[in-house]
Protein backbone atom coordinates (compact mmCIF):
# COMPACT_ATOMS: atom_id res chain seq x y z
CA UNK A 1 0.00 0.00 0.00
CA UNK A 2 1.42 3.35 -0.99
CA UNK A 3 1.62 6.26 1.38
CA UNK A 4 0.11 9.68 0.68
CA UNK A 5 3.59 11.09 0.07
CA UNK A 6 4.35 8.31 -2.42
CA UNK A 7 1.06 9.01 -4.23
CA UNK A 8 1.89 12.69 -4.48
CA UNK A 9 5.38 11.89 -5.71
CA UNK A 10 4.01 9.51 -8.34
CA UNK A 11 1.52 12.12 -9.51
CA UNK A 12 4.24 14.75 -9.84
CA UNK A 13 6.50 12.33 -11.71
CA UNK A 14 3.69 11.38 -14.10
CA UNK A 15 2.81 15.01 -14.73
CA UNK A 16 6.46 15.86 -15.35
CA UNK A 17 6.85 12.93 -17.72
CA UNK A 18 3.74 13.96 -19.64
CA UNK A 19 5.01 17.52 -19.89
CA UNK A 20 8.40 16.35 -21.12
CA UNK A 21 6.81 13.97 -23.60
CA UNK A 22 4.66 16.79 -25.03
CA UNK A 23 7.37 19.46 -25.06
CA UNK A 24 8.81 20.63 -28.35
CA UNK A 25 12.48 19.91 -29.06
CA UNK A 26 15.14 21.54 -31.21
CA UNK A 27 14.56 18.68 -33.65
CA UNK A 28 10.94 19.86 -33.89
CA UNK A 29 12.17 23.36 -34.69
CA UNK A 30 14.51 22.06 -37.40
CA UNK A 31 11.69 20.01 -38.93
CA UNK A 32 9.28 22.95 -38.75
CA UNK A 33 11.51 25.32 -40.66
CA UNK A 34 12.90 22.69 -43.03
CA UNK A 35 10.08 20.22 -43.73
CA UNK A 36 11.88 19.19 -46.95
CA UNK A 37 15.14 18.10 -45.36
CA UNK A 38 14.57 14.52 -46.48
CA UNK A 39 13.21 15.45 -49.90
CA UNK A 40 10.40 17.31 -51.57
CA UNK A 41 6.86 15.90 -51.81
CA UNK A 42 5.76 14.14 -54.97
CA UNK A 43 2.49 13.21 -56.67
CA UNK A 44 2.09 10.60 -59.44
CA UNK A 45 2.49 12.20 -62.85
CA UNK A 46 3.03 15.69 -61.45
CA UNK A 47 6.35 17.38 -62.20
CA UNK A 48 7.74 20.82 -62.95
CA UNK A 49 6.33 21.84 -66.31
CA UNK A 50 3.04 19.97 -65.89
CA UNK A 51 -0.06 22.01 -66.72
CA UNK A 52 -3.17 20.97 -64.81
CA UNK A 53 -6.25 21.87 -66.85
CA UNK A 54 -9.85 20.87 -67.42
CA UNK A 55 -8.73 17.86 -69.46
CA UNK A 56 -6.55 16.21 -66.79
CA UNK A 57 -7.83 17.71 -63.54
CA UNK A 58 -9.32 14.42 -62.30
CA UNK A 59 -5.86 12.85 -62.41
CA UNK A 60 -4.51 15.54 -60.07
CA UNK A 61 -7.60 16.19 -57.96
CA UNK A 62 -5.91 15.12 -54.73
CA UNK A 63 -3.07 17.59 -55.34
CA UNK A 64 -5.53 20.50 -55.37
CA UNK A 65 -7.62 21.99 -52.61
CA UNK A 66 -11.38 21.66 -53.30
CA UNK A 67 -11.78 25.28 -54.41
CA UNK A 68 -8.86 25.14 -56.82
CA UNK A 69 -10.22 21.87 -58.19
CA UNK A 70 -13.54 23.60 -58.98
CA UNK A 71 -11.76 26.50 -60.69
CA UNK A 72 -9.80 24.16 -62.97
CA UNK A 73 -12.72 21.75 -63.55
CA UNK A 74 -14.89 24.69 -64.67
CA UNK A 75 -12.20 25.74 -67.15
CA UNK A 76 -11.71 29.12 -65.50
CA UNK A 77 -7.96 28.70 -65.16
CA UNK A 78 -5.13 26.20 -65.58
CA UNK A 79 -2.32 25.57 -63.15
CA UNK A 80 1.31 25.63 -64.27
CA UNK A 81 3.52 23.57 -61.96
CA UNK A 82 6.97 24.72 -60.97
CA UNK A 83 9.63 22.92 -58.92
CA UNK A 84 9.15 22.85 -55.16
CA UNK A 85 11.83 24.99 -53.53
CA UNK A 86 13.03 25.89 -50.07
CA UNK A 87 11.71 29.14 -48.63
CA UNK A 88 14.33 29.42 -45.89
CA UNK A 89 13.03 31.58 -43.06
CA UNK A 90 14.54 34.67 -41.45
CA UNK A 91 17.41 33.38 -39.30
CA UNK A 92 16.54 35.79 -36.47
CA UNK A 93 13.01 34.40 -36.30
CA UNK A 94 14.31 30.82 -36.29
CA UNK A 95 16.78 31.63 -33.50
CA UNK A 96 14.04 33.32 -31.49
CA UNK A 97 11.95 30.15 -31.83
CA UNK A 98 14.81 28.05 -30.47
CA UNK A 99 15.62 30.46 -27.67
CA UNK A 100 12.00 30.63 -26.47
CA UNK A 101 11.11 27.00 -26.99
CA UNK A 102 8.18 25.84 -24.80
CA UNK A 103 7.69 29.19 -23.09
CA UNK A 104 4.33 29.86 -24.80
CA UNK A 105 1.30 28.19 -23.23
CA UNK A 106 -2.35 28.34 -24.19
CA UNK A 107 -4.60 29.97 -21.63
CA UNK A 108 -7.84 28.62 -20.22
CA UNK A 109 -9.92 30.04 -23.06
CA UNK A 110 -9.47 30.59 -26.78
CA UNK A 111 -7.58 33.85 -27.32
CA UNK A 112 -5.42 33.55 -24.20
CA UNK A 113 -1.70 32.84 -24.38
CA UNK A 114 0.99 33.21 -21.74
CA UNK A 115 4.77 33.20 -21.84
CA UNK A 116 5.15 34.06 -25.52
CA UNK A 117 8.29 36.08 -26.29
CA UNK A 118 9.14 35.81 -30.01
CA UNK A 119 9.46 33.33 -32.86
CA UNK A 120 6.98 30.55 -33.63
CA UNK A 121 5.12 29.79 -30.40
CA UNK A 122 4.23 26.15 -31.15
CA UNK A 123 6.76 24.72 -33.63
CA UNK A 124 5.89 21.06 -33.00
CA UNK A 125 3.94 19.09 -35.61
CA UNK A 126 0.17 19.47 -35.01
CA UNK A 127 -1.55 16.31 -33.81
CA UNK A 128 -5.02 15.17 -34.79
CA UNK A 129 -5.75 14.03 -31.23
CA UNK A 130 -4.88 17.43 -29.74
CA UNK A 131 -8.21 19.26 -29.27
CA UNK A 132 -6.42 22.63 -29.32
CA UNK A 133 -4.13 21.93 -32.28
CA UNK A 134 -6.15 24.33 -34.45
CA UNK A 135 -5.77 27.10 -31.92
CA UNK A 136 -1.99 26.57 -31.86
CA UNK A 137 -1.89 26.86 -35.66
CA UNK A 138 -3.80 30.13 -35.39
CA UNK A 139 -1.26 31.54 -32.91
CA UNK A 140 1.61 30.40 -35.14
CA UNK A 141 0.03 32.36 -37.99
CA UNK A 142 -0.65 35.43 -35.87
CA UNK A 143 2.93 35.52 -34.62
CA UNK A 144 4.35 34.44 -37.96
CA UNK A 145 6.53 36.25 -40.47
CA UNK A 146 4.00 37.75 -42.85
CA UNK A 147 5.95 40.89 -43.80
CA UNK A 148 8.31 40.40 -40.87
CA UNK A 149 8.78 43.20 -38.34
CA UNK A 150 7.80 45.87 -40.86
CA UNK A 151 7.24 46.17 -44.58
CA UNK A 152 5.18 47.99 -47.18
CA UNK A 153 3.32 47.26 -50.38
CA UNK A 154 4.34 50.37 -52.21
CA UNK A 155 2.34 50.54 -54.46
CA UNK A 156 -0.48 48.01 -54.56
CA UNK A 157 -3.02 47.80 -57.43
CA UNK A 158 -6.52 46.36 -56.96
CA UNK A 159 -8.83 45.67 -59.87
CA UNK A 160 -12.53 44.91 -59.66
CA UNK A 161 -13.51 42.61 -62.51
CA UNK A 162 -16.63 41.11 -64.02
CA UNK A 163 -15.63 37.47 -64.30
CA UNK A 164 -18.09 36.75 -67.12
CA UNK A 165 -17.26 39.65 -69.44
CA UNK A 166 -13.72 40.37 -68.30
CA UNK A 167 -14.56 44.06 -67.89
CA UNK A 168 -12.34 45.90 -65.41
CA UNK A 169 -14.84 48.00 -63.50
CA UNK A 170 -12.42 49.91 -61.29
CA UNK A 171 -8.71 50.15 -60.53
CA UNK A 172 -7.46 51.34 -57.16
CA UNK A 173 -3.88 52.20 -56.29
CA UNK A 174 -2.83 51.96 -52.63
CA UNK A 175 0.14 52.08 -50.36
CA UNK A 176 -0.08 49.52 -47.52
CA UNK A 177 2.16 49.56 -44.43
CA UNK A 178 2.70 46.94 -41.71
CA UNK A 179 4.47 47.28 -38.37
CA UNK A 180 4.89 44.90 -35.44
CA UNK A 181 5.13 46.88 -32.21
CA UNK A 182 6.03 43.79 -30.18
CA UNK A 183 7.87 40.46 -30.61
CA UNK A 184 10.28 41.96 -33.15
CA UNK A 185 13.31 39.90 -34.11
CA UNK A 186 15.14 41.44 -37.07
CA UNK A 187 14.88 45.22 -37.41
CA UNK A 188 15.61 47.80 -34.73
CA UNK A 189 14.13 48.40 -32.29
CA UNK A 190 14.20 44.82 -30.96
CA UNK A 191 12.19 43.43 -29.19
CA UNK A 192 9.57 46.19 -29.30
CA UNK A 193 8.74 49.72 -30.38
CA UNK A 194 8.57 52.16 -27.48
CA UNK A 195 6.76 54.07 -26.22
CA UNK A 196 3.72 51.83 -26.66
CA UNK A 197 1.31 52.91 -23.91
CA UNK A 198 -1.68 51.18 -25.54
CA UNK A 199 0.15 47.83 -25.62
CA UNK A 200 -0.38 47.38 -29.36
CA UNK A 201 0.91 44.25 -31.06
CA UNK A 202 0.55 45.29 -34.71
CA UNK A 203 -0.53 48.12 -36.94
CA UNK A 204 -1.78 48.21 -40.52
CA UNK A 205 -2.11 51.51 -42.34
CA UNK A 206 -3.18 52.12 -45.90
CA UNK A 207 -3.88 55.11 -48.08
CA UNK A 208 -5.59 55.30 -51.47
CA UNK A 209 -3.60 57.10 -54.18
CA UNK A 210 -6.04 56.62 -57.08
CA UNK A 211 -8.76 57.07 -58.38
CA UNK A 212 -9.47 60.71 -57.69
CA UNK A 213 -12.85 60.15 -55.98
CA UNK A 214 -11.21 57.90 -53.36
CA UNK A 215 -7.84 59.64 -53.13
CA UNK A 216 -6.59 60.12 -49.55
CA UNK A 217 -9.00 57.54 -48.15
CA UNK A 218 -7.09 55.97 -45.28
CA UNK A 219 -7.55 52.97 -43.01
CA UNK A 220 -5.71 52.34 -39.76
CA UNK A 221 -5.99 49.08 -37.82
CA UNK A 222 -4.47 48.83 -34.35
CA UNK A 223 -4.30 45.30 -32.97
CA UNK A 224 -3.75 44.90 -29.25
CA UNK A 225 -1.35 42.52 -27.58
CA UNK A 226 -4.34 41.26 -25.59
CA UNK A 227 -6.19 39.12 -28.15
CA UNK A 228 -9.40 39.34 -26.12
CA UNK A 229 -9.50 43.10 -26.70
CA UNK A 230 -11.20 44.26 -29.91
CA UNK A 231 -9.03 45.91 -32.55
CA UNK A 232 -9.36 49.64 -33.07
CA UNK A 233 -10.01 50.57 -36.69
CA UNK A 234 -10.27 54.07 -38.13
CA UNK A 235 -11.32 55.21 -41.60
CA UNK A 236 -10.63 58.59 -43.16
CA UNK A 237 -12.75 59.39 -46.21
CA UNK A 238 -11.24 62.23 -48.20
CA UNK A 239 -14.55 63.66 -49.34
CA UNK A 240 -15.83 63.80 -45.74
CA UNK A 241 -12.54 65.17 -44.43
CA UNK A 242 -12.86 63.47 -41.08
CA UNK A 243 -11.69 60.34 -39.27
CA UNK A 244 -14.36 57.97 -38.04
CA UNK A 245 -13.96 54.92 -35.89
CA UNK A 246 -15.23 51.72 -37.47
CA UNK A 247 -17.72 49.63 -35.58
CA UNK A 248 -16.49 46.08 -34.99
CA UNK A 249 -18.94 44.60 -37.49
CA UNK A 250 -17.70 46.81 -40.33
CA UNK A 251 -14.54 44.74 -40.69
CA UNK A 252 -16.76 42.08 -42.30
CA UNK A 253 -18.33 44.47 -44.84
CA UNK A 254 -17.06 44.67 -48.42
CA UNK A 255 -14.08 47.04 -48.27
CA UNK A 256 -14.47 49.96 -50.71
CA UNK A 257 -16.74 47.82 -52.86
CA UNK A 258 -14.19 45.01 -53.28
CA UNK A 259 -14.79 41.27 -52.94
CA UNK A 260 -12.65 41.40 -49.78
CA UNK A 261 -13.57 42.36 -46.27
CA UNK A 262 -11.00 43.89 -43.91
CA UNK A 263 -10.99 40.58 -42.05
CA UNK A 264 -9.62 38.90 -45.20
CA UNK A 265 -6.43 40.96 -45.37
CA UNK A 266 -3.25 38.82 -45.35
CA UNK A 267 -5.41 35.68 -45.42
CA UNK A 268 -6.90 36.36 -42.00
CA UNK A 269 -6.91 39.73 -40.32
CA UNK A 270 -8.82 39.08 -37.11
CA UNK A 271 -8.30 37.92 -33.56
CA UNK A 272 -7.66 34.34 -32.54
CA UNK A 273 -10.60 34.68 -30.17
CA UNK A 274 -12.98 35.56 -33.03
CA UNK A 275 -12.97 32.00 -34.37
CA UNK A 276 -13.32 28.42 -33.27
CA UNK A 277 -10.31 26.63 -34.74
CA UNK A 278 -10.13 23.01 -35.89
CA UNK A 279 -7.07 21.31 -37.34
CA UNK A 280 -8.29 19.23 -40.29
CA UNK A 281 -5.07 17.48 -41.25
CA UNK A 282 -1.86 17.71 -43.28
CA UNK A 283 -1.68 17.46 -47.08
CA UNK A 284 0.75 17.89 -49.94
CA UNK A 285 -1.05 20.17 -52.41
CA UNK A 286 -0.22 22.81 -54.99
CA UNK A 287 0.38 26.24 -53.52
CA UNK A 288 1.04 29.63 -55.19
CA UNK A 289 4.79 29.85 -54.48
CA UNK A 290 7.20 31.02 -57.17
CA UNK A 291 10.10 33.27 -58.17
CA UNK A 292 8.75 36.65 -59.25
CA UNK A 293 11.64 37.48 -61.56
CA UNK A 294 11.13 34.25 -63.53
CA UNK A 295 7.48 34.92 -64.41
CA UNK A 296 6.09 36.53 -67.54
CA UNK A 297 5.20 39.91 -66.03
CA UNK A 298 2.97 42.72 -67.23
CA UNK A 299 4.11 46.02 -68.75
CA UNK A 300 0.81 47.66 -67.85
CA UNK A 301 2.05 49.74 -64.92
CA UNK A 302 4.99 52.04 -65.60
CA UNK A 303 6.76 51.92 -62.25
CA UNK A 304 9.60 54.49 -62.09
CA UNK A 305 12.04 51.82 -60.86
CA UNK A 306 11.30 49.54 -63.80
CA UNK A 307 9.66 46.96 -61.53
CA UNK A 308 7.06 44.83 -63.28
CA UNK A 309 3.99 43.33 -61.65
CA UNK A 310 2.43 39.87 -61.86
CA UNK A 311 0.08 39.53 -64.84
CA UNK A 312 -3.45 38.10 -64.75
CA UNK A 313 -5.42 35.87 -67.10
CA UNK A 314 -7.91 33.02 -67.05
CA UNK A 315 -11.66 33.57 -66.94
CA UNK A 316 -12.36 37.29 -66.73
CA UNK A 317 -8.69 38.01 -66.00
CA UNK A 318 -9.33 36.86 -62.43
CA UNK A 319 -6.35 34.52 -61.99
CA UNK A 320 -2.63 35.28 -61.57
CA UNK A 321 -0.23 34.05 -64.24
CA UNK A 322 2.10 32.28 -61.84
CA UNK A 323 3.58 28.86 -61.21
CA UNK A 324 2.54 26.61 -58.32
CA UNK A 325 4.59 24.31 -56.07
CA UNK A 326 3.62 21.02 -54.44
CA UNK A 327 4.10 21.85 -50.77
CA UNK A 328 3.32 20.57 -47.28
CA UNK A 329 0.18 22.25 -46.00
CA UNK A 330 -1.88 22.35 -42.79
CA UNK A 331 -5.64 22.55 -43.27
CA UNK A 332 -7.32 24.73 -40.65
CA UNK A 333 -11.04 25.39 -40.29
CA UNK A 334 -12.22 28.64 -38.69
CA UNK A 335 -15.84 29.03 -37.64
CA UNK A 336 -16.91 32.49 -36.43
CA UNK A 337 -17.84 32.75 -32.78
CA UNK A 338 -20.35 35.50 -33.62
CA UNK A 339 -23.49 33.88 -35.08
CA UNK A 340 -24.27 37.08 -37.01
CA UNK A 341 -21.04 36.82 -39.02
CA UNK A 342 -21.69 36.86 -42.81
CA UNK A 343 -19.83 33.59 -43.38
CA UNK A 344 -20.27 30.11 -41.89
CA UNK A 345 -16.59 29.19 -42.02
CA UNK A 346 -13.23 29.62 -43.70
CA UNK A 347 -10.94 26.74 -44.59
CA UNK A 348 -7.34 27.94 -44.57
CA UNK A 349 -4.44 26.17 -46.26
CA UNK A 350 -1.31 27.17 -44.35
CA UNK A 351 2.14 26.52 -45.77
CA UNK A 352 3.95 24.36 -43.22
CA UNK A 353 7.34 26.00 -43.77
CA UNK A 354 6.41 29.68 -44.14
CA UNK A 355 3.22 29.54 -42.04
CA UNK A 356 1.34 31.95 -44.27
CA UNK A 357 -2.23 31.49 -45.48
CA UNK A 358 -2.10 31.19 -49.24
CA UNK A 359 -5.34 29.44 -50.17
CA UNK A 360 -8.65 30.12 -48.42
CA UNK A 361 -12.12 28.76 -49.11
CA UNK A 362 -14.91 30.95 -47.75
CA UNK A 363 -18.38 29.49 -47.22
CA UNK A 364 -21.64 31.45 -46.98
CA UNK A 365 -24.20 31.22 -44.22
CA UNK A 366 -25.85 28.27 -45.99
CA UNK A 367 -22.57 26.37 -46.02
CA UNK A 368 -21.99 26.72 -49.77
CA UNK A 369 -18.69 27.79 -51.32
CA UNK A 370 -18.82 31.56 -51.74
CA UNK A 371 -15.28 32.75 -52.43
CA UNK A 372 -11.89 31.28 -53.23
CA UNK A 373 -8.85 33.34 -52.21
CA UNK A 374 -5.28 33.02 -53.49
CA UNK A 375 -2.28 34.94 -52.14
CA UNK A 376 0.79 34.34 -54.30
CA UNK A 377 4.22 34.28 -52.66
CA UNK A 378 7.53 35.11 -54.27
CA UNK A 379 10.87 33.94 -52.93
CA UNK A 380 12.57 37.09 -51.55
CA UNK A 381 15.85 36.34 -53.32
CA UNK A 382 14.07 36.45 -56.70
CA UNK A 383 12.30 39.74 -56.22
CA UNK A 384 13.42 43.32 -55.50
CA UNK A 385 17.02 43.76 -54.27
CA UNK A 386 15.76 45.21 -50.95
CA UNK A 387 14.07 41.86 -50.18
CA UNK A 388 17.05 39.64 -50.92
CA UNK A 389 18.34 37.75 -47.91
CA UNK A 390 15.47 38.78 -45.64
CA UNK A 391 14.04 35.27 -45.33
CA UNK A 392 10.54 36.73 -45.67
CA UNK A 393 8.34 35.28 -48.41
CA UNK A 394 6.89 38.23 -50.33
CA UNK A 395 3.16 38.66 -50.88
CA UNK A 396 3.12 39.28 -54.61
CA UNK A 397 -0.35 38.71 -56.07
CA UNK A 398 -3.87 37.98 -54.92
CA UNK A 399 -7.14 36.84 -56.39
CA UNK A 400 -10.44 36.87 -54.49
CA UNK A 401 -13.05 35.18 -56.67
CA UNK A 402 -16.74 35.28 -55.79
CA UNK A 403 -17.77 32.01 -57.44
CA UNK A 404 -21.47 32.73 -56.86
CA UNK A 405 -21.61 36.27 -58.27
CA UNK A 406 -18.93 35.54 -60.93
CA UNK A 407 -16.94 38.56 -59.85
CA UNK A 408 -13.38 39.03 -58.59
CA UNK A 409 -10.94 41.45 -57.07
CA UNK A 410 -7.29 41.03 -58.01
CA UNK A 411 -4.15 42.46 -56.44
CA UNK A 412 -0.70 43.22 -57.83
CA UNK A 413 1.99 43.98 -55.25
CA UNK A 414 5.30 45.75 -55.07
CA UNK A 415 6.26 44.41 -51.65
CA UNK A 416 9.27 45.91 -49.90
CA UNK A 417 10.81 44.78 -46.60
CA UNK A 418 12.09 48.24 -45.75
CA UNK A 419 11.79 49.67 -42.21
CA UNK A 420 12.28 53.20 -43.52
CA UNK A 421 8.87 53.05 -45.19
CA UNK A 422 7.13 52.23 -41.91
CA UNK A 423 7.87 54.75 -39.13
CA UNK A 424 5.72 54.14 -36.03
CA UNK A 425 4.15 57.60 -36.46
CA UNK A 426 2.27 56.27 -39.51
CA UNK A 427 0.25 53.98 -37.27
CA UNK A 428 -1.27 56.66 -35.05
CA UNK A 429 -4.70 58.22 -35.52
CA UNK A 430 -3.07 61.67 -35.43
CA UNK A 431 -1.32 60.85 -38.70
CA UNK A 432 -4.58 60.51 -40.61
CA UNK A 433 -5.66 63.59 -42.55
CA UNK A 434 -8.36 65.60 -40.88
CA UNK A 435 -7.90 63.78 -37.55
CA UNK A 436 -10.52 64.54 -34.94
Short mmCIF file of C-alpha atoms in Angstrom, two decimals, residues 76 158-171 257 259 313-319 400-410:
data_model
loop_
_atom_site.label_atom_id
_atom_site.label_comp_id
_atom_site.label_asym_id
_atom_site.label_seq_id
_atom_site.Cartn_x
_atom_site.Cartn_y
_atom_site.Cartn_z
CA UNK A 76 -11.71 29.12 -65.50
CA UNK A 158 -6.52 46.36 -56.96
CA UNK A 159 -8.83 45.67 -59.87
CA UNK A 160 -12.53 44.91 -59.66
CA UNK A 161 -13.51 42.61 -62.51
CA UNK A 162 -16.63 41.11 -64.02
CA UNK A 163 -15.63 37.47 -64.30
CA UNK A 164 -18.09 36.75 -67.12
CA UNK A 165 -17.26 39.65 -69.44
CA UNK A 166 -13.72 40.37 -68.30
CA UNK A 167 -14.56 44.06 -67.89
CA UNK A 168 -12.34 45.90 -65.41
CA UNK A 169 -14.84 48.00 -63.50
CA UNK A 170 -12.42 49.91 -61.29
CA UNK A 171 -8.71 50.15 -60.53
CA UNK A 257 -16.74 47.82 -52.86
CA UNK A 259 -14.79 41.27 -52.94
CA UNK A 313 -5.42 35.87 -67.10
CA UNK A 314 -7.91 33.02 -67.05
CA UNK A 315 -11.66 33.57 -66.94
CA UNK A 316 -12.36 37.29 -66.73
CA UNK A 317 -8.69 38.01 -66.00
CA UNK A 318 -9.33 36.86 -62.43
CA UNK A 319 -6.35 34.52 -61.99
CA UNK A 400 -10.44 36.87 -54.49
CA UNK A 401 -13.05 35.18 -56.67
CA UNK A 402 -16.74 35.28 -55.79
CA UNK A 403 -17.77 32.01 -57.44
CA UNK A 404 -21.47 32.73 -56.86
CA UNK A 405 -21.61 36.27 -58.27
CA UNK A 406 -18.93 35.54 -60.93
CA UNK A 407 -16.94 38.56 -59.85
CA UNK A 408 -13.38 39.03 -58.59
CA UNK A 409 -10.94 41.45 -57.07
CA UNK A 410 -7.29 41.03 -58.01
#
